[in-house]
Amino acid sequence: MKFSTALSALALIATSTPSNAFAPTTSLSLGKAQSHRAQRIGLQMSADSNDMVKVSSTALKSSTLDSATAERSTVDIQQQAEEELLNAFEIEQQKSYLDDGFVFGLEGSGLERPKGKVANVVVEGDNLETQPYQVAMVGGTFLGHAAFASLAISQILQQNGGDVATTAVQTLLVTLSSWVLADLGSGILHWSVDNYGNGRTPIMGNIIAAFQGHHSAPWTITQREFGNNVHKLCIPFGLPTMALISTLAGPENGSVTLFFTVFCALEILSQEFHKWSHMTKKEVPSWVNSLMDIGLTIGRVPHAQHHIAPYDGNYCIVSGLCNKSLDESGFFRRLEHIVYNLNGIESNAWKLDAKLRARTLRGEYRLEN
């Protein structure tokens, strides 16, 4: 039954039945916005509501029913109408992965947090099985990145007049600087897809839905194989992007091409680093634990702090090196304030935490621990 149909039936039953026929045992708390809506549509009639009124009238007027039976019949009809009203309202309020903030807070999102470490795939058409096209996409992307990196290093070597030592040092410095900025880039990407857009957003829709849905069952990512886990990020950070950058940089700027090759590769790999941070030490190879221990990839404890509602910090997932400075400086709150001033759109973190919203609008950007 439609929301308006159920509400109409309930209104008509309440106004057409004697006051002593109801026991004051049920009340509906619809909230201010919902009450306004109820007032607007409460008087609309439909065929379904007319049928319900006819049923109640027949039950009350039947000469074969005594007053006690009629009263019970009326109460039953009222309760049925209320249940249908609430069910219709809940369905109408549920959101899908195509809607803004479809899992944040979980209530009314249409998603339930599974009990235990049960996988929960929220994006329609997604699954945990690695598909051949994913393997081809990821393999082709990294082979292409390797080709761009080789080309860039050869260009740097040529610029250095064939000096191998100088080229090696320059390559190392470019790689390290790219690693640091890739961590920053992963944080900005993570912040943006956690807080804005939905499954309908062009190009990034599936990534947005996957990141937001991740908060409903974070352990799901641990059940994905490499290709299944990272293939979505091959779209924004894949070969077309690198081909454009390399063309714009030209052969005289091999360092630029190398920087962005490493940057794009790390952005794709960040999702795998992210997966490791949700796994125990026993679930990953020893070399993965070593990478975490020396700070090359995001650790378990730092990332666990991100998964505390309203998910307002610790966004960087390459190494996590930038998280502390970004959160203490209020970097992301400043960005949210700018976005709000430009178009009036609130971040999902604001929707979850009214105090965070108020502090940000007052210009208090530093993230409180």
PDB file of C-alpha atoms in Angstrom, residues 33-174:
ATOM      1  CA  ALA A  33       8.510  17.152   8.640  1.00  0.00           C
ATOM      2  CA  GLN A  34       6.541  13.926   8.428  1.00  0.00           C
ATOM      3  CA  SER A  35       3.551  15.535  10.234  1.00  0.00           C
ATOM      4  CA  HIS A  36       3.464  18.325   7.661  1.00  0.00           C
ATOM      5  CA  ARG A  37       3.459  15.718   4.934  1.00  0.00           C
ATOM      6  CA  ALA A  38       0.695  13.796   6.652  1.00  0.00           C
ATOM      7  CA  GLN A  39      -1.424  16.956   6.794  1.00  0.00           C
ATOM      8  CA  ARG A  40      -0.921  17.541   3.089  1.00  0.00           C
ATOM      9  CA  ILE A  41      -1.867  14.057   1.954  1.00  0.00           C
ATOM     10  CA  GLY A  42      -4.093  12.860   4.804  1.00  0.00           C
ATOM     11  CA  LEU A  43      -7.329  13.883   3.045  1.00  0.00           C
ATOM     12  CA  GLN A  44      -6.457  12.278  -0.302  1.00  0.00           C
ATOM     13  CA  MET A  45      -8.675   9.315  -1.141  1.00  0.00           C
ATOM     14  CA  SER A  46      -7.801   6.277  -3.154  1.00  0.00           C
ATOM     15  CA  ALA A  47      -9.578   3.121  -4.189  1.00  0.00           C
ATOM     16  CA  ASP A  48      -7.675   1.123  -1.565  1.00  0.00           C
ATOM     17  CA  SER A  49      -8.646   3.444   1.283  1.00  0.00           C
ATOM     18  CA  ASN A  50     -12.326   3.396   0.171  1.00  0.00           C
ATOM     19  CA  ASP A  51     -12.242  -0.389   0.319  1.00  0.00           C
ATOM     20  CA  MET A  52     -10.883  -0.288   3.871  1.00  0.00           C
ATOM     21  CA  VAL A  53     -13.584   2.141   4.987  1.00  0.00           C
ATOM     22  CA  LYS A  54     -16.253  -0.090   3.436  1.00  0.00           C
ATOM     23  CA  VAL A  55     -14.836  -3.046   5.344  1.00  0.00           C
ATOM     24  CA  SER A  56     -14.901  -1.149   8.637  1.00  0.00           C
ATOM     25  CA  SER A  57     -18.438   0.170   8.010  1.00  0.00           C
ATOM     26  CA  THR A  58     -19.690  -3.291   7.160  1.00  0.00           C
ATOM     27  CA  ALA A  59     -18.152  -4.693  10.320  1.00  0.00           C
ATOM     28  CA  LEU A  60     -19.759  -2.005  12.489  1.00  0.00           C
ATOM     29  CA  LYS A  61     -23.195  -2.071  10.891  1.00  0.00           C
ATOM     30  CA  SER A  62     -23.632  -5.828  10.602  1.00  0.00           C
ATOM     31  CA  SER A  63     -26.656  -6.947  12.573  1.00  0.00           C
ATOM     32  CA  THR A  64     -24.985 -10.273  13.362  1.00  0.00           C
ATOM     33  CA  LEU A  65     -22.221  -8.694  15.459  1.00  0.00           C
ATOM     34  CA  ASP A  66     -22.779  -7.491  18.975  1.00  0.00           C
ATOM     35  CA  SER A  67     -21.131  -4.290  20.247  1.00  0.00           C
ATOM     36  CA  ALA A  68     -18.109  -6.072  21.760  1.00  0.00           C
ATOM     37  CA  THR A  69     -17.357  -7.888  18.494  1.00  0.00           C
ATOM     38  CA  ALA A  70     -17.784  -4.666  16.510  1.00  0.00           C
ATOM     39  CA  GLU A  71     -15.356  -2.881  18.818  1.00  0.00           C
ATOM     40  CA  ARG A  72     -12.755  -5.620  18.439  1.00  0.00           C
ATOM     41  CA  SER A  73     -13.183  -5.574  14.647  1.00  0.00           C
ATOM     42  CA  THR A  74     -12.698  -1.825  14.557  1.00  0.00           C
ATOM     43  CA  VAL A  75      -9.546  -1.997  16.682  1.00  0.00           C
ATOM     44  CA  ASP A  76      -8.156  -4.759  14.452  1.00  0.00           C
ATOM     45  CA  ILE A  77      -8.783  -2.631  11.363  1.00  0.00           C
ATOM     46  CA  GLN A  78      -7.149   0.368  13.014  1.00  0.00           C
ATOM     47  CA  GLN A  79      -4.067  -1.635  13.990  1.00  0.00           C
ATOM     48  CA  GLN A  80      -3.794  -3.098  10.484  1.00  0.00           C
ATOM     49  CA  ALA A  81      -3.988   0.380   8.954  1.00  0.00           C
ATOM     50  CA  GLU A  82      -1.338   1.673  11.351  1.00  0.00           C
ATOM     51  CA  GLU A  83       1.004  -1.230  10.579  1.00  0.00           C
ATOM     52  CA  GLU A  84       0.602  -0.674   6.839  1.00  0.00           C
ATOM     53  CA  LEU A  85       1.160   3.033   7.341  1.00  0.00           C
ATOM     54  CA  LEU A  86       4.408   2.469   9.252  1.00  0.00           C
ATOM     55  CA  ASN A  87       5.649  -0.157   6.801  1.00  0.00           C
ATOM     56  CA  ALA A  88       4.921   2.105   3.841  1.00  0.00           C
ATOM     57  CA  PHE A  89       6.626   5.018   5.560  1.00  0.00           C
ATOM     58  CA  GLU A  90       9.734   2.969   6.382  1.00  0.00           C
ATOM     59  CA  ILE A  91       9.998   1.726   2.791  1.00  0.00           C
ATOM     60  CA  GLU A  92       9.601   5.256   1.472  1.00  0.00           C
ATOM     61  CA  GLN A  93      12.342   6.549   3.783  1.00  0.00           C
ATOM     62  CA  GLN A  94      14.859   3.829   2.881  1.00  0.00           C
ATOM     63  CA  LYS A  95      17.701   4.799   0.600  1.00  0.00           C
ATOM     64  CA  SER A  96      19.625   2.826  -1.955  1.00  0.00           C
ATOM     65  CA  TYR A  97      23.250   2.996  -2.994  1.00  0.00           C
ATOM     66  CA  LEU A  98      22.109   5.555  -5.580  1.00  0.00           C
ATOM     67  CA  ASP A  99      21.070   8.089  -2.927  1.00  0.00           C
ATOM     68  CA  ASP A 100      23.112  10.594  -0.930  1.00  0.00           C
ATOM     69  CA  GLY A 101      24.413   9.249   2.377  1.00  0.00           C
ATOM     70  CA  PHE A 102      22.823   5.880   1.754  1.00  0.00           C
ATOM     71  CA  VAL A 103      24.597   4.118   4.623  1.00  0.00           C
ATOM     72  CA  PHE A 104      25.783   6.828   6.929  1.00  0.00           C
ATOM     73  CA  GLY A 105      24.222   6.256  10.323  1.00  0.00           C
ATOM     74  CA  LEU A 106      22.663   3.109   8.832  1.00  0.00           C
ATOM     75  CA  GLU A 107      19.189   3.953  10.160  1.00  0.00           C
ATOM     76  CA  GLY A 108      16.745   4.334   7.293  1.00  0.00           C
ATOM     77  CA  SER A 109      19.430   3.475   4.773  1.00  0.00           C
ATOM     78  CA  GLY A 110      17.939   0.194   3.698  1.00  0.00           C
ATOM     79  CA  LEU A 111      21.044  -1.586   4.939  1.00  0.00           C
ATOM     80  CA  GLU A 112      21.589  -3.540   8.109  1.00  0.00           C
ATOM     81  CA  ARG A 113      24.919  -4.047   9.843  1.00  0.00           C
ATOM     82  CA  PRO A 114      25.513  -7.799   9.761  1.00  0.00           C
ATOM     83  CA  LYS A 115      26.169  -9.638  12.997  1.00  0.00           C
ATOM     84  CA  GLY A 116      29.705 -10.936  13.187  1.00  0.00           C
ATOM     85  CA  LYS A 117      32.152 -10.676  10.320  1.00  0.00           C
ATOM     86  CA  VAL A 118      29.648 -11.424   7.589  1.00  0.00           C
ATOM     87  CA  ALA A 119      30.394  -9.966   4.148  1.00  0.00           C
ATOM     88  CA  ASN A 120      27.930  -7.318   3.047  1.00  0.00           C
ATOM     89  CA  VAL A 121      28.096  -6.192  -0.593  1.00  0.00           C
ATOM     90  CA  VAL A 122      26.033  -3.014  -0.973  1.00  0.00           C
ATOM     91  CA  VAL A 123      26.560  -1.995  -4.595  1.00  0.00           C
ATOM     92  CA  GLU A 124      24.117  -3.538  -7.033  1.00  0.00           C
ATOM     93  CA  GLY A 125      25.840  -5.971  -9.378  1.00  0.00           C
ATOM     94  CA  ASP A 126      28.974  -6.161  -7.234  1.00  0.00           C
ATOM     95  CA  ASN A 127      30.294  -9.410  -5.770  1.00  0.00           C
ATOM     96  CA  LEU A 128      33.394 -10.805  -4.070  1.00  0.00           C
ATOM     97  CA  GLU A 129      34.452 -13.094  -6.915  1.00  0.00           C
ATOM     98  CA  THR A 130      37.288 -11.920  -9.128  1.00  0.00           C
ATOM     99  CA  GLN A 131      36.158 -11.591 -12.734  1.00  0.00           C
ATOM    100  CA  PRO A 132      38.388 -12.057 -15.824  1.00  0.00           C
ATOM    101  CA  TYR A 133      37.788  -8.452 -16.932  1.00  0.00           C
ATOM    102  CA  GLN A 134      39.031  -7.226 -13.542  1.00  0.00           C
ATOM    103  CA  VAL A 135      42.258  -9.200 -13.894  1.00  0.00           C
ATOM    104  CA  ALA A 136      42.717  -7.845 -17.420  1.00  0.00           C
ATOM    105  CA  MET A 137      41.987  -4.278 -16.330  1.00  0.00           C
ATOM    106  CA  VAL A 138      44.381  -4.346 -13.377  1.00  0.00           C
ATOM    107  CA  GLY A 139      47.120  -6.250 -15.217  1.00  0.00           C
ATOM    108  CA  GLY A 140      46.951  -3.970 -18.234  1.00  0.00           C
ATOM    109  CA  THR A 141      46.990  -0.870 -16.047  1.00  0.00           C
ATOM    110  CA  PHE A 142      50.105  -1.839 -14.106  1.00  0.00           C
ATOM    111  CA  LEU A 143      51.924  -2.994 -17.240  1.00  0.00           C
ATOM    112  CA  GLY A 144      51.141   0.399 -18.731  1.00  0.00           C
ATOM    113  CA  HIS A 145      52.378   2.156 -15.591  1.00  0.00           C
ATOM    114  CA  ALA A 146      55.617   0.174 -15.777  1.00  0.00           C
ATOM    115  CA  ALA A 147      56.054   1.264 -19.399  1.00  0.00           C
ATOM    116  CA  PHE A 148      55.477   4.921 -18.513  1.00  0.00           C
ATOM    117  CA  ALA A 149      57.922   4.683 -15.603  1.00  0.00           C
ATOM    118  CA  SER A 150      60.608   3.106 -17.843  1.00  0.00           C
ATOM    119  CA  LEU A 151      60.077   5.795 -20.451  1.00  0.00           C
ATOM    120  CA  ALA A 152      60.334   8.517 -17.812  1.00  0.00           C
ATOM    121  CA  ILE A 153      63.548   7.116 -16.326  1.00  0.00           C
ATOM    122  CA  SER A 154      65.122   6.859 -19.778  1.00  0.00           C
ATOM    123  CA  GLN A 155      64.204  10.501 -20.406  1.00  0.00           C
ATOM    124  CA  ILE A 156      65.761  11.516 -17.076  1.00  0.00           C
ATOM    125  CA  LEU A 157      68.905   9.512 -17.913  1.00  0.00           C
ATOM    126  CA  GLN A 158      69.180  11.221 -21.283  1.00  0.00           C
ATOM    127  CA  GLN A 159      68.788  14.648 -19.667  1.00  0.00           C
ATOM    128  CA  ASN A 160      71.561  13.756 -17.230  1.00  0.00           C
ATOM    129  CA  GLY A 161      73.892  12.901 -20.070  1.00  0.00           C
ATOM    130  CA  GLY A 162      73.907   9.196 -19.256  1.00  0.00           C
ATOM    131  CA  ASP A 163      74.967   9.719 -15.605  1.00  0.00           C
ATOM    132  CA  VAL A 164      73.499   6.641 -13.916  1.00  0.00           C
ATOM    133  CA  ALA A 165      74.245   7.711 -10.327  1.00  0.00           C
ATOM    134  CA  THR A 166      72.576  11.094 -10.716  1.00  0.00           C
ATOM    135  CA  THR A 167      69.615   9.490 -12.453  1.00  0.00           C
ATOM    136  CA  ALA A 168      69.246   6.925  -9.655  1.00  0.00           C
ATOM    137  CA  VAL A 169      69.246   9.624  -6.951  1.00  0.00           C
ATOM    138  CA  GLN A 170      66.773  11.759  -8.904  1.00  0.00           C
ATOM    139  CA  THR A 171      64.510   8.766  -9.478  1.00  0.00           C
ATOM    140  CA  LEU A 172      64.562   7.913  -5.763  1.00  0.00           C
ATOM    141  CA  LEU A 173      63.737  11.487  -4.709  1.00  0.00           C
ATOM    142  CA  VAL A 174      60.881  11.733  -7.205  1.00  0.00           C
TER     143      VAL A 174
END
